[in-house]
Structures are given as C-alpha cells and as structure tokens.
C-alpha cells in the first residue's frame, strides 16, 4: 500500500497526499477502492481519541463505496458489451485533432475493440477511437446499401465515356454494362437512393447507345438485338436464295451450253 500523509486539525483530515500523486491520473479522476481504503485508514488513524468516530459510520461508508464500485463495474461491463456489439457494424465517430483541436467525422466499419484499464477503444479504418466518441450507429441495411452503391459506382466508372463508345469496343464492354444493368434492376428503391442521379441517367443512355450497335443488354440472353439477328438472318436467306437461284441458272445455262456451243460463254458468265 502507498504511503499516506495527512494533515489533521481538531481530529479532522484537512489535507491528504500520497506517493502516487505525481503519477499520471486517470482521465476520469475517480477514487478507486485502494484510494478509498487509504482515506478510511487515515481517518481512523488521525481521529480525535477523545471523540472517536462511531464504527458504524465506517461500515456505512464502506458499504456505500462498495455499492458504488459495483455500479461502476456494471457500467463498465455494459460499455464493453455495447462496444463488442458494434464489431462489424458501420458507425460514425467524432475525431478530435489533438494539435489543432479541430473535429471531423469519420465513418467506417468497426474491426475490433481494444480495452486498456477503463478506456475502451474502437478500431475503425486502422485507427483507434474512444467509445464515447461514437456519434451514430448505422443499421445493416444502410451498410449493405452503401457498400453495394460504392461497388456499383466503382464498376460504372470503368466504362468509357459515351462519346468513346464505338461499334468496335461495344462488344468489349457489353459484359460490364450487362452486369451494371442487372444489378441496378435488382436494387430496391432504398438502395438506388445511394446512387447519384447522374449515374442512373447515364446508365439509360449507355443502354440506348449499345442498342444502336445491335447489343441489347436488357435481355437475359443479351448479345445482338433481334433486329440485328433478323438482318443477319434475312441477309443469309437472301444469300442462300441468290445462291440457289444462281445454281439453278447455272445449271440451266450449262445444260444449254451442252446443247449448243454458242451458249457456253453465257453459261460461264452466269456462274
């Protein structure tokens, strides 16, 4: 136990110091159990022997302090439970610059909780913050919506500008645009509020731009649009028809050529 020095006037303590005064005090500056016992011993030691304090008063003081200590322990335990419940959650804390005194708000996910004495720290974005600095705790739906919006936006920013979309590179970026479109369609109204109105408008313009090149990302089996497939099909049919017709004509010409030598040149020209 630390040495206690007391100044007693008329059997009452007017000053009390100990050899731990020069040490760094806890930020709460509260009296712990050891300090209380030191005070109690000093009070008993330096009491007026002619008018000693009733023993029941000491018992009452000790009981009161024990009750207070239990309440503090419960409060600290409650704080620790509250802190650990935040692990994995998105929170906003008020950070104070120790040099300038300026305050800023930091939002991030709580990675873990650190406890040192009566101090409880939260690890957010690789930095430690006091539990008392927590300003707001976001629910899981907010955290999920925000994370989804950030991921969607990062992917959207990899797309070239509309002016740089060409028939040649549209086929390269169609997979990315398809994923962006499908993800956007699956988002709830609440989740879409985390996207900028500009990016939502641009998404529609990208869809229209790709459609101009025969790529319809709004379909489950996207690729060439129906009009593009139809054109290809019609083109193929025309070629087949022309080919069949040519073959028939060629056959007729050849048959004619076999009949008369003067028609041979005409038959070869037709092929």
Short mmCIF file of C-alpha atoms in Angstrom, two decimals:
data_model
loop_
_atom_site.label_atom_id
_atom_site.label_comp_id
_atom_site.label_asym_id
_atom_site.label_seq_id
_atom_site.Cartn_x
_atom_site.Cartn_y
_atom_site.Cartn_z
CA UNK A 1 0.00 0.00 0.00
CA UNK A 2 1.25 3.50 -0.78
CA UNK A 3 2.40 5.82 1.99
CA UNK A 4 -0.26 8.28 3.14
CA UNK A 5 0.45 11.75 4.56
CA UNK A 6 -2.37 13.65 6.19
CA UNK A 7 -2.80 16.99 7.90
CA UNK A 8 -5.21 16.77 10.83
CA UNK A 9 -6.86 19.74 12.50
CA UNK A 10 -9.12 19.17 15.51
CA UNK A 11 -9.23 15.45 14.75
CA UNK A 12 -10.38 16.03 11.14
CA UNK A 13 -8.41 15.48 7.96
CA UNK A 14 -7.89 18.70 6.03
CA UNK A 15 -5.28 17.51 3.52
CA UNK A 16 -4.30 14.11 2.20
CA UNK A 17 -1.48 13.22 -0.15
CA UNK A 18 0.24 10.01 -1.16
CA UNK A 19 3.25 8.98 -3.17
CA UNK A 20 1.16 8.27 -6.27
CA UNK A 21 0.10 11.89 -6.73
CA UNK A 22 2.90 12.59 -9.13
CA UNK A 23 1.78 9.76 -11.39
CA UNK A 24 -0.47 10.36 -14.33
CA UNK A 25 -4.07 10.33 -13.19
CA UNK A 26 -6.87 8.57 -14.93
CA UNK A 27 -8.92 10.84 -17.14
CA UNK A 28 -11.99 10.19 -15.00
CA UNK A 29 -10.11 11.30 -11.81
CA UNK A 30 -12.37 9.00 -9.80
CA UNK A 31 -11.46 7.47 -6.45
CA UNK A 32 -10.79 3.75 -6.71
CA UNK A 33 -11.11 1.15 -3.98
CA UNK A 34 -7.47 1.39 -2.87
CA UNK A 35 -7.64 5.16 -2.53
CA UNK A 36 -10.86 4.90 -0.57
CA UNK A 37 -9.29 2.43 1.86
CA UNK A 38 -6.34 4.78 2.26
CA UNK A 39 -8.70 7.59 3.16
CA UNK A 40 -10.56 5.36 5.59
CA UNK A 41 -7.37 4.20 7.32
CA UNK A 42 -6.08 7.77 7.55
CA UNK A 43 -9.37 8.92 9.02
CA UNK A 44 -9.25 6.16 11.65
CA UNK A 45 -5.58 6.80 12.38
CA UNK A 46 -5.88 10.52 12.87
CA UNK A 47 -9.27 10.73 14.51
CA UNK A 48 -9.66 12.57 17.80
CA UNK A 49 -9.10 9.92 20.51
CA UNK A 50 -11.36 11.90 22.84
CA UNK A 51 -14.19 11.86 20.32
CA UNK A 52 -13.68 8.76 18.21
CA UNK A 53 -15.86 8.17 15.18
CA UNK A 54 -18.58 5.61 15.60
CA UNK A 55 -17.60 2.29 13.97
CA UNK A 56 -20.98 2.06 12.30
CA UNK A 57 -20.08 5.13 10.28
CA UNK A 58 -17.03 3.36 8.86
CA UNK A 59 -19.13 0.34 7.99
CA UNK A 60 -21.73 2.55 6.37
CA UNK A 61 -19.10 4.38 4.32
CA UNK A 62 -17.52 1.11 3.21
CA UNK A 63 -20.90 -0.32 2.25
CA UNK A 64 -21.76 2.82 0.29
CA UNK A 65 -18.46 2.72 -1.56
CA UNK A 66 -18.83 -1.00 -2.30
CA UNK A 67 -22.26 -0.34 -3.76
CA UNK A 68 -20.86 2.50 -5.86
CA UNK A 69 -18.00 0.30 -7.01
CA UNK A 70 -20.42 -2.41 -8.10
CA UNK A 71 -22.42 0.13 -10.06
CA UNK A 72 -19.26 1.31 -11.79
CA UNK A 73 -18.30 -2.27 -12.61
CA UNK A 74 -21.73 -2.88 -14.11
CA UNK A 75 -21.45 0.32 -16.13
CA UNK A 76 -18.00 -0.66 -17.45
CA UNK A 77 -19.25 -4.15 -18.29
CA UNK A 78 -22.23 -2.63 -20.09
CA UNK A 79 -19.91 -0.33 -22.07
CA UNK A 80 -17.77 -3.30 -23.10
CA UNK A 81 -20.83 -5.24 -24.25
CA UNK A 82 -22.04 -2.22 -26.18
CA UNK A 83 -18.63 -1.83 -27.82
CA UNK A 84 -18.33 -5.50 -28.80
CA UNK A 85 -21.84 -5.41 -30.27
CA UNK A 86 -20.59 -2.76 -32.70
CA UNK A 87 -17.94 -5.04 -34.22
CA UNK A 88 -18.76 -5.43 -37.90
CA UNK A 89 -21.21 -2.52 -37.83
CA UNK A 90 -20.90 0.79 -39.63
CA UNK A 91 -20.51 3.71 -37.21
CA UNK A 92 -19.71 7.40 -37.32
CA UNK A 93 -17.36 8.87 -34.71
CA UNK A 94 -16.28 12.42 -33.96
CA UNK A 95 -12.49 12.61 -34.14
CA UNK A 96 -10.64 15.49 -32.47
CA UNK A 97 -7.22 16.61 -33.66
CA UNK A 98 -5.02 16.77 -30.56
CA UNK A 99 -2.88 19.54 -32.05
CA UNK A 100 -5.42 21.88 -33.62
CA UNK A 101 -8.49 20.81 -31.67
CA UNK A 102 -10.48 20.59 -34.91
CA UNK A 103 -13.17 17.90 -35.07
CA UNK A 104 -14.05 15.74 -38.03
CA UNK A 105 -16.49 12.91 -38.57
CA UNK A 106 -15.17 9.51 -39.53
CA UNK A 107 -17.42 6.73 -40.83
CA UNK A 108 -16.30 3.14 -41.13
CA UNK A 109 -16.76 -0.44 -40.01
CA UNK A 110 -15.63 -1.44 -36.52
CA UNK A 111 -12.94 -4.10 -36.91
CA UNK A 112 -12.27 -4.86 -33.26
CA UNK A 113 -12.46 -3.49 -29.70
CA UNK A 114 -9.47 -2.68 -27.50
CA UNK A 115 -9.67 -2.22 -23.71
CA UNK A 116 -6.95 -0.68 -21.55
CA UNK A 117 -7.90 -0.02 -17.93
CA UNK A 118 -11.18 1.85 -18.01
CA UNK A 119 -10.60 3.04 -21.58
CA UNK A 120 -12.42 1.27 -24.43
CA UNK A 121 -11.27 1.91 -27.99
CA UNK A 122 -12.85 1.01 -31.33
CA UNK A 123 -10.71 0.21 -34.35
CA UNK A 124 -12.13 1.99 -37.42
CA UNK A 125 -10.21 2.34 -40.69
CA UNK A 126 -6.98 1.21 -38.95
CA UNK A 127 -7.28 3.92 -36.25
CA UNK A 128 -8.49 3.77 -32.63
CA UNK A 129 -11.34 5.95 -31.35
CA UNK A 130 -12.94 6.28 -27.92
CA UNK A 131 -16.27 4.58 -27.38
CA UNK A 132 -17.68 7.87 -26.11
CA UNK A 133 -16.84 9.47 -29.48
CA UNK A 134 -19.40 7.30 -31.32
CA UNK A 135 -21.99 9.63 -32.78
CA UNK A 136 -24.13 7.29 -34.82
CA UNK A 137 -24.57 3.58 -35.49
CA UNK A 138 -25.93 2.61 -38.86
CA UNK A 139 -28.16 -0.42 -39.31
CA UNK A 140 -27.16 -3.33 -41.50
CA UNK A 141 -29.47 -2.35 -44.37
CA UNK A 142 -27.75 1.02 -44.59
CA UNK A 143 -24.30 -0.53 -44.51
CA UNK A 144 -25.23 -3.09 -47.19
CA UNK A 145 -26.86 -0.46 -49.41
CA UNK A 146 -23.89 1.85 -49.10
CA UNK A 147 -21.38 -0.92 -49.86
CA UNK A 148 -23.44 -2.05 -52.88
CA UNK A 149 -23.64 1.51 -54.21
CA UNK A 150 -19.89 2.02 -53.84
CA UNK A 151 -19.14 -1.25 -55.63
CA UNK A 152 -21.61 -0.43 -58.41
CA UNK A 153 -20.20 3.08 -58.85
CA UNK A 154 -16.60 1.82 -59.00
CA UNK A 155 -17.57 -0.62 -61.74
CA UNK A 156 -19.57 2.06 -63.57
CA UNK A 157 -16.56 4.38 -63.58
CA UNK A 158 -14.56 1.81 -65.56
CA UNK A 159 -16.84 2.35 -68.55
CA UNK A 160 -15.55 4.69 -71.27
CA UNK A 161 -17.50 7.88 -71.89
CA UNK A 162 -20.47 7.73 -74.22
CA UNK A 163 -18.55 9.59 -76.92
CA UNK A 164 -15.86 6.92 -76.84
CA UNK A 165 -18.26 4.00 -77.28
CA UNK A 166 -17.85 2.60 -80.80
CA UNK A 167 -19.08 -0.43 -82.66
CA UNK A 168 -15.65 -1.97 -82.17
CA UNK A 169 -15.31 -1.58 -78.38
CA UNK A 170 -19.02 -2.01 -77.57
CA UNK A 171 -18.54 -5.77 -77.73
CA UNK A 172 -15.71 -5.47 -75.18
CA UNK A 173 -17.75 -3.55 -72.59
CA UNK A 174 -21.11 -5.23 -73.13
CA UNK A 175 -20.46 -7.71 -70.29
CA UNK A 176 -19.74 -4.92 -67.81
CA UNK A 177 -22.79 -2.95 -68.89
CA UNK A 178 -24.95 -6.07 -68.66
CA UNK A 179 -23.81 -6.65 -65.06
CA UNK A 180 -24.41 -3.00 -64.18
CA UNK A 181 -27.88 -3.08 -65.69
CA UNK A 182 -28.92 -6.33 -64.00
CA UNK A 183 -27.56 -5.20 -60.62
CA UNK A 184 -29.40 -1.91 -60.92
CA UNK A 185 -32.66 -3.68 -61.76
CA UNK A 186 -32.27 -5.93 -58.70
CA UNK A 187 -31.73 -2.95 -56.36
CA UNK A 188 -34.54 -1.81 -54.09
CA UNK A 189 -35.78 1.76 -54.19
CA UNK A 190 -33.90 2.40 -50.95
CA UNK A 191 -30.64 1.03 -52.38
CA UNK A 192 -30.98 3.14 -55.52
CA UNK A 193 -31.08 6.31 -53.42
CA UNK A 194 -27.37 5.76 -52.70
CA UNK A 195 -26.58 6.13 -56.42
CA UNK A 196 -26.18 9.57 -57.93
CA UNK A 197 -28.97 10.72 -60.21
CA UNK A 198 -26.35 11.43 -62.88
CA UNK A 199 -25.08 7.85 -62.96
CA UNK A 200 -28.62 6.47 -63.12
CA UNK A 201 -29.38 8.74 -66.07
CA UNK A 202 -26.14 7.77 -67.81
CA UNK A 203 -26.97 4.09 -67.42
CA UNK A 204 -30.04 4.54 -69.57
CA UNK A 205 -28.02 6.42 -72.18
CA UNK A 206 -25.45 3.63 -72.30
CA UNK A 207 -28.20 1.06 -72.85
CA UNK A 208 -29.57 3.09 -75.78
CA UNK A 209 -26.08 3.62 -77.21
CA UNK A 210 -25.30 -0.11 -77.19
CA UNK A 211 -28.69 -0.82 -78.73
CA UNK A 212 -27.66 1.31 -81.69
CA UNK A 213 -24.89 -1.21 -82.30
CA UNK A 214 -27.28 -4.14 -82.08
CA UNK A 215 -26.47 -5.08 -78.44
CA UNK A 216 -29.48 -5.32 -76.13
CA UNK A 217 -28.31 -5.72 -72.52
CA UNK A 218 -31.88 -5.66 -71.21
CA UNK A 219 -32.45 -9.25 -72.36
CA UNK A 220 -31.42 -12.32 -70.41
CA UNK A 221 -29.65 -13.78 -73.47
CA UNK A 222 -28.17 -10.46 -74.47
CA UNK A 223 -25.89 -10.02 -77.44
CA UNK A 224 -27.02 -8.98 -80.87
CA UNK A 225 -30.50 -7.45 -80.73
CA UNK A 226 -33.43 -9.07 -82.53
CA UNK A 227 -33.21 -6.51 -85.29
CA UNK A 228 -29.55 -7.32 -85.77
CA UNK A 229 -30.25 -11.06 -85.79
CA UNK A 230 -33.14 -10.53 -88.16
CA UNK A 231 -30.95 -8.57 -90.52
CA UNK A 232 -28.31 -11.25 -90.41
CA UNK A 233 -30.91 -13.93 -90.94
CA UNK A 234 -32.50 -12.09 -93.84
CA UNK A 235 -29.10 -11.46 -95.31
CA UNK A 236 -28.28 -15.12 -95.01
CA UNK A 237 -31.61 -16.09 -96.58
CA UNK A 238 -31.02 -13.69 -99.43
CA UNK A 239 -27.59 -15.11 -99.98
CA UNK A 240 -28.97 -18.63 -99.91
CA UNK A 241 -31.77 -17.65 -102.28
CA UNK A 242 -29.33 -15.95 -104.57
CA UNK A 243 -27.03 -18.92 -104.34
CA UNK A 244 -29.83 -21.38 -105.08
CA UNK A 245 -31.06 -19.20 -107.88
CA UNK A 246 -27.57 -18.88 -109.22
CA UNK A 247 -27.09 -22.61 -109.05
CA UNK A 248 -30.34 -23.19 -110.91
CA UNK A 249 -29.48 -20.63 -113.51
CA UNK A 250 -26.02 -22.03 -113.80
CA UNK A 251 -27.43 -25.50 -114.25
CA UNK A 252 -29.79 -24.28 -116.92
CA UNK A 253 -27.05 -22.44 -118.69
CA UNK A 254 -24.74 -25.38 -118.51
CA UNK A 255 -27.48 -27.59 -119.86
CA UNK A 256 -28.00 -25.15 -122.68
CA UNK A 257 -24.29 -24.95 -123.20
CA UNK A 258 -24.21 -28.66 -123.60
CA UNK A 259 -26.83 -28.33 -126.32
CA UNK A 260 -25.22 -25.57 -128.34
CA UNK A 261 -21.64 -24.46 -128.34
CA UNK A 262 -22.58 -20.77 -128.81
CA UNK A 263 -24.30 -20.67 -125.38
CA UNK A 264 -21.25 -21.93 -123.40
CA UNK A 265 -19.85 -18.46 -122.83
CA UNK A 266 -23.20 -17.23 -121.48
CA UNK A 267 -23.44 -20.12 -119.03
CA UNK A 268 -19.97 -19.46 -117.50
CA UNK A 269 -20.69 -15.75 -117.18
CA UNK A 270 -23.83 -16.51 -115.17
CA UNK A 271 -21.86 -18.58 -112.62
#
